[in-house]
């Protein structure tokens, strides 16, 4: 699927569709000439950032779906980890939520997977905002219903907004500029912003997942009052194309298609949501998950390991073409994946120390030995989005923006193109380690008896590399000897997913690995990732603990841009300043999505450009293919 900002907030991995534009852009409107002449704002069926929308108000379906796709069948997918919570509102701070729970709900808007930054009405039939983006009004569809038959109301929207903002740290940051939500009509909700000019906010609000107020304020089967501020394993009420059929906590989670789903005939849903059941099998270990796939206990696997992709799929079903291996291009998102030192701990606050840790990382040799040469080194916080990556030296509009923060950024921002150290040979490794020791010496350390010692305290420099996936130990164990050659005491520790989540929420770590997904139009989520304010918010994605006034100013420049060219320049400037502060040790990336599937599914002739595989939501169960597989097995 495509990556949206809403997905990024819920998962921390990396997704994006985007926000709004005024009438000057020529967007289609819903309304009458009389209403416009009377001074009322026009209603629109879609919002887009910096451009016209592709589909008109009366469109019948998205181009990338098969409107005649059959309904039926079951698809079984893999989930890694566990879950003990079905309340997504507190997922940022309590428990581990079942990731697929979001599929039972609707948002006000839904993304188009063949446009970079456009959303169309889902729960909302229309949206309106002034040219200065000081507020937005959403009008709900009259036919929108919860699975219990009750209508989706403006009160539900307000309740949902208030709950997420109060109880979910990431949404609190995401919606920080939304002052209030208020009912202004029977089916209309107005969101008021703290200042004009933030053209993303109308569409950001449109990504709001709407929850049923009457259900959450009611009682359960035992007569106990529900509490949205706590975790729960009671199956919640939704309004979306799927409902929860059954679950076994930490083991499996099954969704069933709602046959009388109110929105099944909406243009945005035609050809989608074709499976009768979507089942997620949970595994604690990826090796076990692969074996389950080979045994046909699951249908689809997305493979994130280069080693597994090269070695784990040589089994008869692949040779017989009953299992299909396919890579899909990722055009929708970029990524920064890295080792992340915790700047809240004093030993990592000196940028020379963090740069030294980069010199100790021999990516080239790791890529050769562990990854079969499949990866490239991450060189940008927006890696994979070429237009947004800072390259060469700053010039033009980017340079103009950087001049406004010159006093607060490293001088290299203006004089030197950022590059990572390059290893891969004994000579290069020795040179890199010498440079690392030089940087440590400048930062106040020296080697005594083969130990890297803080000259002020006499303590040895030590760090713990924290993992939650046992299969990732081979990476941290590869990194460990290089750090030890510098005299660092290194501990590699792998903990279970629950303990890992609790420790990262509480900033109880030295170094972790994290990935931040980026959209083609960055915006307000940058505050969640890098801003001074988010550094102290429990559950935020500012894992590094960055507090930098220049970064804060550049984030604002990204958010308050007035055109695509300015957005690109501001994003490059932010990227360059983040890189030259050496906040992380960049790891690696791959520009395609590796997948393996049992060949029992059909798909549209042309998949959405920005939807990666589009699985499972634009695919369908193919009974003929399934029968052929059954005959061969």
XYZ file of C-alpha atoms in Angstrom:
633
model
C 0.000 0.000 0.000
C 1.003 3.623 -0.266
C 2.456 5.340 2.759
C 0.379 8.111 4.303
C 1.239 10.428 7.150
C -1.573 8.868 9.128
C 0.134 5.484 8.730
C 3.451 6.954 9.774
C 1.977 8.216 13.009
C 0.427 4.850 13.797
C 3.352 2.601 12.907
C 6.555 4.685 12.955
C 7.763 3.170 9.722
C 7.242 5.227 6.766
C 4.173 6.415 4.702
C 2.500 9.748 2.964
C -0.364 11.525 1.106
C -1.005 15.218 1.517
C -2.775 18.527 2.143
C -4.738 21.392 0.797
C -4.902 24.322 -1.562
C -6.977 27.433 -2.069
C -9.375 28.273 -4.819
C -6.651 30.007 -6.792
C -5.374 26.582 -7.843
C -8.475 25.858 -9.844
C -9.636 22.908 -7.759
C -13.094 21.549 -8.612
C -15.812 22.745 -6.267
C -19.165 21.471 -5.088
C -21.627 24.316 -4.710
C -23.709 26.851 -6.583
C -22.821 30.117 -8.219
C -25.393 31.793 -5.964
C -23.691 30.464 -2.820
C -20.293 31.696 -3.985
C -21.601 35.120 -4.894
C -23.209 35.349 -1.462
C -19.757 35.135 0.061
C -19.866 31.492 1.162
C -16.789 29.330 0.678
C -17.058 26.713 -2.077
C -17.373 23.037 -1.173
C -14.831 20.655 -2.711
C -14.835 16.901 -3.179
C -11.036 16.632 -2.885
C -7.946 18.444 -1.619
C -4.465 18.550 -3.073
C -1.223 20.248 -2.199
C 0.171 22.597 -4.882
C -1.876 21.341 -7.823
C -5.176 20.276 -9.363
C -6.859 17.013 -8.472
C -6.993 14.274 -11.080
C -10.550 12.992 -10.635
C -13.642 15.236 -11.051
C -16.489 15.418 -8.547
C -18.564 12.872 -10.475
C -15.777 10.304 -10.992
C -16.852 6.650 -10.898
C -13.675 4.935 -9.650
C -9.929 5.223 -9.419
C -8.088 4.212 -12.595
C -5.974 1.581 -10.846
C -8.794 -0.705 -9.664
C -10.758 -3.466 -11.367
C -14.417 -2.474 -10.913
C -15.467 -6.057 -11.701
C -13.120 -7.682 -9.191
C -14.883 -10.648 -7.569
C -15.603 -10.587 -3.854
C -14.723 -13.582 -1.706
C -11.931 -15.744 -0.373
C -9.449 -15.358 2.445
C -5.960 -13.897 2.485
C -3.526 -14.827 5.254
C -0.684 -12.438 6.051
C 2.227 -12.270 8.477
C 2.580 -9.949 11.451
C 5.762 -9.890 13.515
C 5.610 -9.362 17.272
C 2.490 -9.503 19.389
C -0.534 -7.453 20.482
C -2.473 -6.950 23.692
C -4.648 -3.955 22.807
C -7.420 -3.019 20.363
C -7.631 0.662 21.330
C -5.600 2.646 18.825
C -6.092 5.922 20.721
C -3.610 4.893 23.448
C -1.309 2.917 21.154
C 1.366 5.579 21.512
C 1.814 5.035 25.236
C 0.061 1.856 26.390
C 0.167 -1.737 25.247
C 0.845 -3.078 21.776
C -2.037 -2.473 19.438
C -3.105 -4.929 16.749
C -1.925 -3.079 13.663
C -4.872 -4.067 11.471
C -7.440 -2.585 13.862
C -7.352 0.599 11.798
C -9.059 -1.221 8.910
C -12.402 -1.284 10.761
C -12.563 2.515 10.767
C -12.934 5.265 8.202
C -11.244 8.648 8.009
C -12.815 11.823 6.721
C -10.735 11.526 3.526
C -8.862 8.782 1.701
C -5.738 8.986 -0.446
C -5.488 8.429 -4.178
C -2.620 6.042 -4.889
C -1.917 7.441 -8.352
C -1.464 11.056 -7.206
C 1.324 12.427 -5.049
C -0.706 14.576 -2.700
C -4.435 14.246 -3.165
C -7.253 12.964 -0.965
C -10.924 12.398 -1.738
C -13.943 12.250 0.534
C -14.601 9.088 2.528
C -16.771 9.798 5.583
C -16.879 13.380 4.363
C -18.732 14.202 1.169
C -17.282 17.709 0.929
C -14.698 20.038 2.443
C -14.297 23.807 2.499
C -11.600 26.213 3.644
C -10.580 29.835 3.039
C -7.579 30.805 0.959
C -5.546 31.624 4.068
C -5.998 28.093 5.516
C -7.136 29.476 8.885
C -9.807 26.796 9.295
C -11.497 23.934 7.486
C -15.050 22.581 7.508
C -15.924 18.955 6.710
C -19.452 17.858 5.791
C -20.279 14.230 6.575
C -22.117 11.930 4.190
C -25.710 11.381 5.335
C -25.482 7.639 4.605
C -22.349 7.070 6.754
C -23.147 4.488 9.427
C -21.486 2.510 12.181
C -21.672 -1.259 12.033
C -24.533 -1.140 14.565
C -26.594 0.940 12.127
C -26.310 4.252 13.937
C -25.218 7.301 11.867
C -21.715 8.741 11.989
C -22.168 12.210 13.478
C -20.327 15.463 13.934
C -20.119 14.604 17.641
C -18.192 11.439 16.719
C -15.679 13.508 14.776
C -15.163 15.971 17.640
C -14.909 13.153 20.193
C -12.282 11.400 18.052
C -10.207 14.517 17.532
C -10.250 15.419 21.223
C -9.388 11.837 22.264
C -6.428 11.448 19.912
C -5.060 14.872 20.756
C -5.353 14.283 24.499
C -4.214 10.658 24.726
C -1.882 9.942 21.772
C 1.424 11.889 21.912
C 2.087 11.611 18.196
C -1.318 12.942 17.275
C -0.985 15.636 19.924
C 2.063 16.878 18.034
C 0.469 16.316 14.625
C -2.637 18.299 15.581
C -0.841 20.835 17.749
C -1.894 23.732 15.502
C -5.552 22.743 15.512
C -7.077 24.826 18.297
C -10.513 23.248 18.406
C -13.146 21.224 16.616
C -16.724 22.464 16.755
C -20.089 21.490 15.328
C -21.372 24.152 12.906
C -24.197 22.220 11.252
C -26.105 18.970 11.527
C -23.359 17.135 9.612
C -20.621 19.767 9.596
C -17.503 20.087 11.753
C -15.198 23.095 11.744
C -11.529 22.776 12.728
C -9.962 26.086 13.723
C -6.196 26.581 13.383
C -3.938 28.705 15.579
C -2.666 30.775 12.653
C -3.236 31.117 8.912
C -0.800 29.977 6.246
C -0.317 26.275 7.075
C -1.661 24.783 3.868
C -1.250 21.211 5.108
C -3.632 21.470 8.028
C -6.938 21.078 6.141
C -5.824 17.762 4.708
C -4.091 16.613 7.888
C -7.417 16.993 9.670
C -8.993 14.962 6.858
C -6.789 12.011 7.830
C -8.500 11.810 11.219
C -9.731 8.319 12.099
C -13.291 8.713 13.344
C -14.413 6.674 16.364
C -17.933 6.002 17.685
C -18.582 8.263 20.659
C -21.714 6.404 21.742
C -19.855 3.091 21.896
C -16.866 4.367 23.834
C -19.111 6.180 26.305
C -21.286 3.091 26.757
C -20.840 -0.135 28.718
C -19.499 -3.554 27.776
C -21.301 -6.914 27.964
C -20.593 -7.101 31.707
C -22.059 -3.661 32.298
C -18.701 -1.993 32.884
C -18.248 1.534 31.566
C -15.720 1.723 28.756
C -12.677 3.971 29.087
C -10.947 5.238 25.941
C -7.866 6.163 27.970
C -7.029 2.506 28.708
C -6.099 -0.566 26.696
C -8.797 -3.087 25.870
C -9.265 -6.406 24.131
C -12.985 -5.865 23.663
C -13.742 -5.836 19.946
C -14.501 -2.184 19.102
C -17.251 -0.853 16.862
C -16.213 0.471 13.465
C -17.669 2.006 10.329
C -15.265 0.693 7.686
C -15.330 -2.074 5.069
C -14.118 -4.658 7.608
C -14.990 -5.638 11.166
C -13.106 -7.817 13.628
C -14.317 -11.402 13.277
C -12.072 -13.050 15.844
C -8.661 -12.859 17.481
C -6.314 -14.838 19.678
C -4.277 -12.261 21.573
C -0.698 -12.279 20.374
C -1.340 -15.107 17.910
C -3.868 -14.187 15.228
C -6.238 -11.433 14.172
C -9.039 -11.899 11.633
C -11.105 -9.278 9.823
C -14.283 -10.017 7.877
C -15.786 -7.947 5.096
C -18.946 -6.095 6.074
C -21.477 -7.228 3.458
C -23.803 -4.278 4.036
C -21.007 -1.722 4.391
C -22.534 1.710 3.851
C -19.682 2.962 1.643
C -19.257 0.004 -0.686
C -20.553 1.913 -3.728
C -18.579 5.128 -3.188
C -16.269 5.944 -6.075
C -13.241 5.759 -3.746
C -14.181 2.159 -2.798
C -15.163 0.632 -6.143
C -12.886 -2.321 -6.905
C -11.361 -2.293 -3.407
C -11.785 -4.418 -0.270
C -12.413 -7.614 -2.217
C -11.477 -10.334 0.288
C -14.141 -11.783 2.543
C -11.531 -12.342 5.238
C -8.121 -10.876 5.989
C -6.234 -12.897 8.577
C -2.959 -11.938 10.281
C -0.825 -14.668 11.823
C 1.555 -13.332 14.462
C 5.116 -14.608 14.778
C 7.796 -13.593 17.252
C 10.592 -14.631 14.889
C 11.005 -13.980 11.163
C 12.645 -17.374 10.595
C 9.541 -19.137 11.896
C 7.398 -16.829 9.757
C 9.273 -17.852 6.616
C 8.812 -21.528 7.422
C 5.100 -20.909 7.935
C 4.976 -19.271 4.507
C 6.762 -22.219 2.895
C 4.257 -24.579 4.513
C 1.377 -22.566 2.975
C 0.110 -21.423 6.354
C 0.193 -17.838 5.072
C -0.307 -16.488 1.561
C 1.844 -13.381 1.311
C 5.160 -12.273 2.729
C 6.994 -8.985 2.384
C 10.688 -9.750 2.754
C 12.907 -7.162 4.434
C 16.040 -9.286 4.688
C 18.516 -9.341 1.801
C 19.928 -12.626 3.091
C 16.527 -14.271 3.154
C 15.679 -12.927 -0.290
C 18.877 -14.456 -1.643
C 18.772 -17.783 0.181
C 15.428 -18.624 1.799
C 13.147 -18.983 -1.228
C 14.765 -21.914 -3.003
C 12.043 -24.506 -2.462
C 9.898 -26.596 -4.842
C 6.810 -24.380 -4.867
C 8.918 -21.518 -6.300
C 10.341 -23.734 -9.046
C 6.846 -24.973 -9.840
C 5.552 -21.367 -10.055
C 3.029 -22.006 -7.309
C 4.867 -19.328 -5.328
C 5.634 -16.071 -7.120
C 8.581 -13.869 -6.149
C 8.112 -10.272 -7.253
C 9.597 -6.878 -6.489
C 7.450 -3.748 -6.652
C 8.923 -0.245 -7.067
C 8.567 2.101 -4.119
C 7.809 5.512 -5.593
C 5.696 6.750 -2.722
C 8.170 7.224 0.109
C 11.716 7.831 1.206
C 13.443 6.756 4.383
C 16.126 7.431 6.916
C 17.129 4.165 8.573
C 19.939 4.447 11.068
C 21.617 3.600 14.314
C 20.205 6.239 16.656
C 22.272 7.460 19.629
C 20.190 8.877 22.481
C 21.240 12.525 22.862
C 19.460 12.665 26.212
C 22.548 10.882 27.522
C 25.527 13.193 27.929
C 28.041 10.921 26.207
C 26.281 11.352 22.841
C 25.765 15.122 22.903
C 29.064 16.011 21.223
C 28.608 15.769 17.421
C 32.230 14.638 17.106
C 31.382 11.539 19.114
C 28.436 10.766 16.868
C 30.514 11.327 13.731
C 33.168 8.994 15.158
C 30.542 6.277 15.526
C 29.848 6.673 11.802
C 33.544 6.251 10.975
C 33.488 2.971 12.901
C 30.664 1.575 10.752
C 31.998 -0.372 7.756
C 28.835 -0.505 5.656
C 30.582 -1.687 2.504
C 31.970 -4.835 4.120
C 28.683 -5.513 5.917
C 26.793 -5.148 2.638
C 29.091 -7.669 1.011
C 29.166 -10.214 3.834
C 25.604 -10.017 5.168
C 23.441 -8.502 2.444
C 24.763 -10.033 -0.787
C 25.549 -6.526 -2.040
C 21.870 -5.668 -2.424
C 21.759 -2.401 -0.477
C 23.005 1.129 -0.886
C 24.016 3.402 1.979
C 21.457 5.917 3.174
C 22.828 9.393 2.457
C 19.813 11.586 3.210
C 16.909 11.880 5.618
C 14.760 11.728 2.464
C 16.631 8.922 0.747
C 14.695 7.585 -2.223
C 13.028 10.923 -2.968
C 15.651 12.374 -5.309
C 13.981 15.767 -5.668
C 14.150 16.353 -1.897
C 17.631 15.040 -1.082
C 20.385 17.546 -0.293
C 23.214 16.981 -2.761
C 26.305 18.941 -3.699
C 26.515 22.423 -2.196
C 23.469 24.578 -1.400
C 22.472 27.109 -3.991
C 19.558 29.238 -5.088
C 16.517 29.185 -2.839
C 18.010 26.522 -0.574
C 21.062 28.690 0.096
C 18.814 31.660 0.766
C 16.911 29.658 3.374
C 20.106 28.355 4.993
C 21.449 31.884 5.336
C 18.660 32.587 7.833
C 20.130 29.989 10.236
C 23.842 30.337 9.380
C 24.831 31.237 12.939
C 23.243 28.068 14.347
C 24.478 25.401 11.950
C 27.856 23.729 11.333
C 29.991 25.705 8.852
C 30.332 22.599 6.664
C 26.694 23.061 5.662
C 27.879 25.838 3.326
C 31.295 24.539 2.308
C 31.187 20.752 1.977
C 28.822 18.241 0.422
C 27.825 15.652 3.026
C 29.153 12.126 2.520
C 29.348 9.062 4.731
C 32.724 7.461 5.435
C 33.532 4.685 2.962
C 35.051 1.388 4.093
C 35.251 -1.961 2.364
C 39.011 -2.494 2.469
C 41.577 -2.939 5.280
C 43.246 0.341 4.373
C 39.989 2.306 4.357
C 38.918 0.754 7.658
C 42.226 1.680 9.327
C 41.968 5.244 8.043
C 38.385 5.509 9.258
C 39.243 4.220 12.730
C 42.140 6.696 12.965
C 39.725 9.505 12.110
C 37.256 8.191 14.692
C 39.958 8.259 17.380
C 40.942 11.770 16.370
C 37.354 12.916 16.771
C 37.068 11.199 20.149
C 40.283 12.890 21.273
C 38.911 16.303 20.289
C 35.784 15.448 22.280
C 37.816 14.744 25.431
C 38.667 11.051 25.259
C 41.934 9.133 25.074
C 42.937 5.484 24.883
C 44.407 3.986 28.044
C 45.190 0.282 28.224
C 43.091 -0.255 25.101
C 40.121 1.465 26.694
C 38.569 4.706 25.443
C 38.544 6.886 28.557
C 36.807 10.172 29.338
C 39.739 12.267 30.578
C 37.483 14.229 32.947
C 35.819 11.299 34.683
C 38.162 8.405 34.026
C 35.216 6.286 32.882
C 35.387 4.065 29.824
C 33.087 5.013 26.957
C 30.428 2.317 26.759
C 27.234 1.764 24.824
C 24.454 -0.778 24.448
C 23.067 -1.658 21.012
C 19.424 -2.502 21.689
C 17.382 -4.791 19.377
C 13.923 -6.323 19.408
C 14.421 -8.730 16.500
C 16.852 -11.642 17.057
C 17.600 -11.753 13.324
C 19.039 -8.222 13.554
C 21.707 -9.328 16.022
C 23.985 -10.270 13.140
C 24.045 -6.585 12.163
C 24.849 -5.236 15.614
C 27.354 -8.033 16.211
C 29.092 -7.051 12.958
C 29.292 -3.430 14.146
C 30.497 -4.368 17.627
C 34.165 -5.337 16.847
C 34.851 -2.031 15.083
C 33.603 -0.113 18.109
C 35.643 -2.305 20.410
C 38.797 -1.598 18.379
C 38.335 2.034 19.420
C 38.319 0.962 23.084
C 34.541 1.205 23.543
C 32.804 -1.288 25.827
C 29.919 -2.642 23.734
C 26.927 -4.678 24.818
C 24.512 -6.124 22.252
C 21.134 -6.782 23.825
C 17.976 -8.227 22.304
C 14.722 -7.924 24.249
C 11.141 -8.958 23.494
C 8.938 -6.490 21.562
C 6.992 -5.379 24.621
C 10.123 -4.564 26.618
C 11.656 -2.843 23.604
C 8.593 -0.644 23.117
C 8.512 0.290 26.798
C 12.208 1.155 26.854
C 12.061 3.309 23.733
C 8.954 5.125 24.991
C 10.815 5.989 28.179
C 14.048 6.903 26.331
C 15.808 4.081 28.212
C 18.451 3.202 25.641
C 21.900 4.090 24.335
C 21.594 3.191 20.650
C 18.657 1.710 18.739
C 17.859 1.210 15.078
C 14.929 3.187 13.686
C 13.391 4.066 10.341
C 11.547 7.303 9.597
C 9.369 7.230 6.506
C 9.066 10.347 4.379
C 6.439 11.399 1.876
C 6.928 13.233 -1.392
C 5.581 16.366 0.268
C 7.008 16.632 3.807
C 5.239 18.786 6.360
C 3.923 18.787 9.903
C 5.198 15.303 10.740
C 8.734 16.755 10.705
C 7.944 18.312 14.089
C 7.169 14.849 15.424
C 10.502 13.544 14.118
C 13.047 16.274 14.888
C 11.653 19.256 16.816
C 12.803 20.434 20.236
C 9.261 20.178 21.557
C 8.840 16.522 20.600
C 12.173 15.488 22.149
C 10.622 15.286 25.624
C 7.205 13.927 24.636
C 6.769 10.314 25.710
C 5.916 8.197 22.684
C 7.135 10.690 20.081
C 9.300 9.643 17.157
C 12.114 12.037 18.050
C 14.090 9.055 19.314
C 17.407 10.846 18.963
C 16.295 13.645 21.305
C 17.132 16.459 18.865
C 16.830 19.974 20.285
C 18.154 22.492 17.794
C 16.729 25.981 17.111
C 17.946 25.918 13.514
C 16.171 22.624 12.894
C 13.003 24.046 14.452
C 13.143 27.074 12.152
C 13.708 24.929 9.067
C 10.801 22.660 9.998
C 8.598 25.758 10.036
C 9.899 26.735 6.609
C 8.910 23.307 5.309
C 5.446 23.536 6.837
C 4.640 27.085 5.744
C 5.838 26.911 2.145
C 3.678 28.511 -0.530
C 4.750 26.494 -3.544
C 6.432 23.272 -4.616
C 9.767 24.915 -5.448
C 9.967 26.474 -2.002
C 9.005 23.179 -0.356
C 11.801 21.360 -2.180
C 14.359 24.017 -1.205
C 13.266 24.075 2.453
C 13.330 20.271 2.659
C 16.840 20.142 1.215
C 17.958 22.748 3.730
C 16.485 20.736 6.612
C 18.071 17.562 5.293
C 21.492 19.186 5.022
C 21.418 20.580 8.566
C 20.279 17.269 10.050
C 23.062 15.440 8.209
C 25.821 17.813 9.294
C 24.810 17.537 12.947
C 25.529 13.795 12.761
C 22.486 12.881 14.807
C 22.439 9.300 13.488
C 24.669 6.722 11.841
C 22.909 6.085 8.508
C 22.368 2.460 7.570
C 21.011 1.220 4.228
C 17.989 1.193 1.949
C 16.455 -0.680 -0.969
C 14.253 1.015 -3.547
C 11.909 -1.911 -4.155
C 9.513 -3.958 -2.058
C 10.361 -7.674 -2.137
C 7.345 -9.968 -1.955
C 6.549 -13.676 -2.108
C 3.008 -14.982 -2.601
C 1.156 -18.200 -3.217
C -0.335 -17.731 -6.664
C -4.034 -17.683 -5.809
C -4.755 -13.982 -6.321
C -5.649 -11.600 -9.134
C -4.749 -7.936 -9.503
C -5.526 -4.981 -11.786
C -3.661 -4.746 -15.080
C -1.974 -1.573 -13.873
C -1.137 -1.118 -10.209
C -1.235 2.361 -8.642
C 1.960 4.299 -9.262
C 2.374 5.287 -5.626
C 0.789 2.199 -4.064
C 3.762 -0.197 -4.158
C 2.100 -3.631 -4.484
C -1.380 -2.370 -3.587
C -1.892 -5.630 -1.699
C -4.364 -6.672 -0.407
C -6.817 -3.846 -1.029
C -6.904 -3.728 -4.834
C -6.234 -7.474 -5.304
C -8.774 -10.311 -5.154
C -9.057 -14.046 -4.584
C -8.806 -16.013 -7.860
C -10.610 -19.328 -7.445
C -9.190 -20.782 -10.673
C -5.599 -20.092 -9.637
C -6.289 -21.491 -6.187
C -7.673 -24.698 -7.737
C -4.561 -25.134 -9.901
C -2.326 -24.799 -6.836
C -4.434 -27.361 -5.002
C -4.074 -29.869 -7.846
C -0.272 -29.568 -7.861
C 0.167 -29.889 -4.111
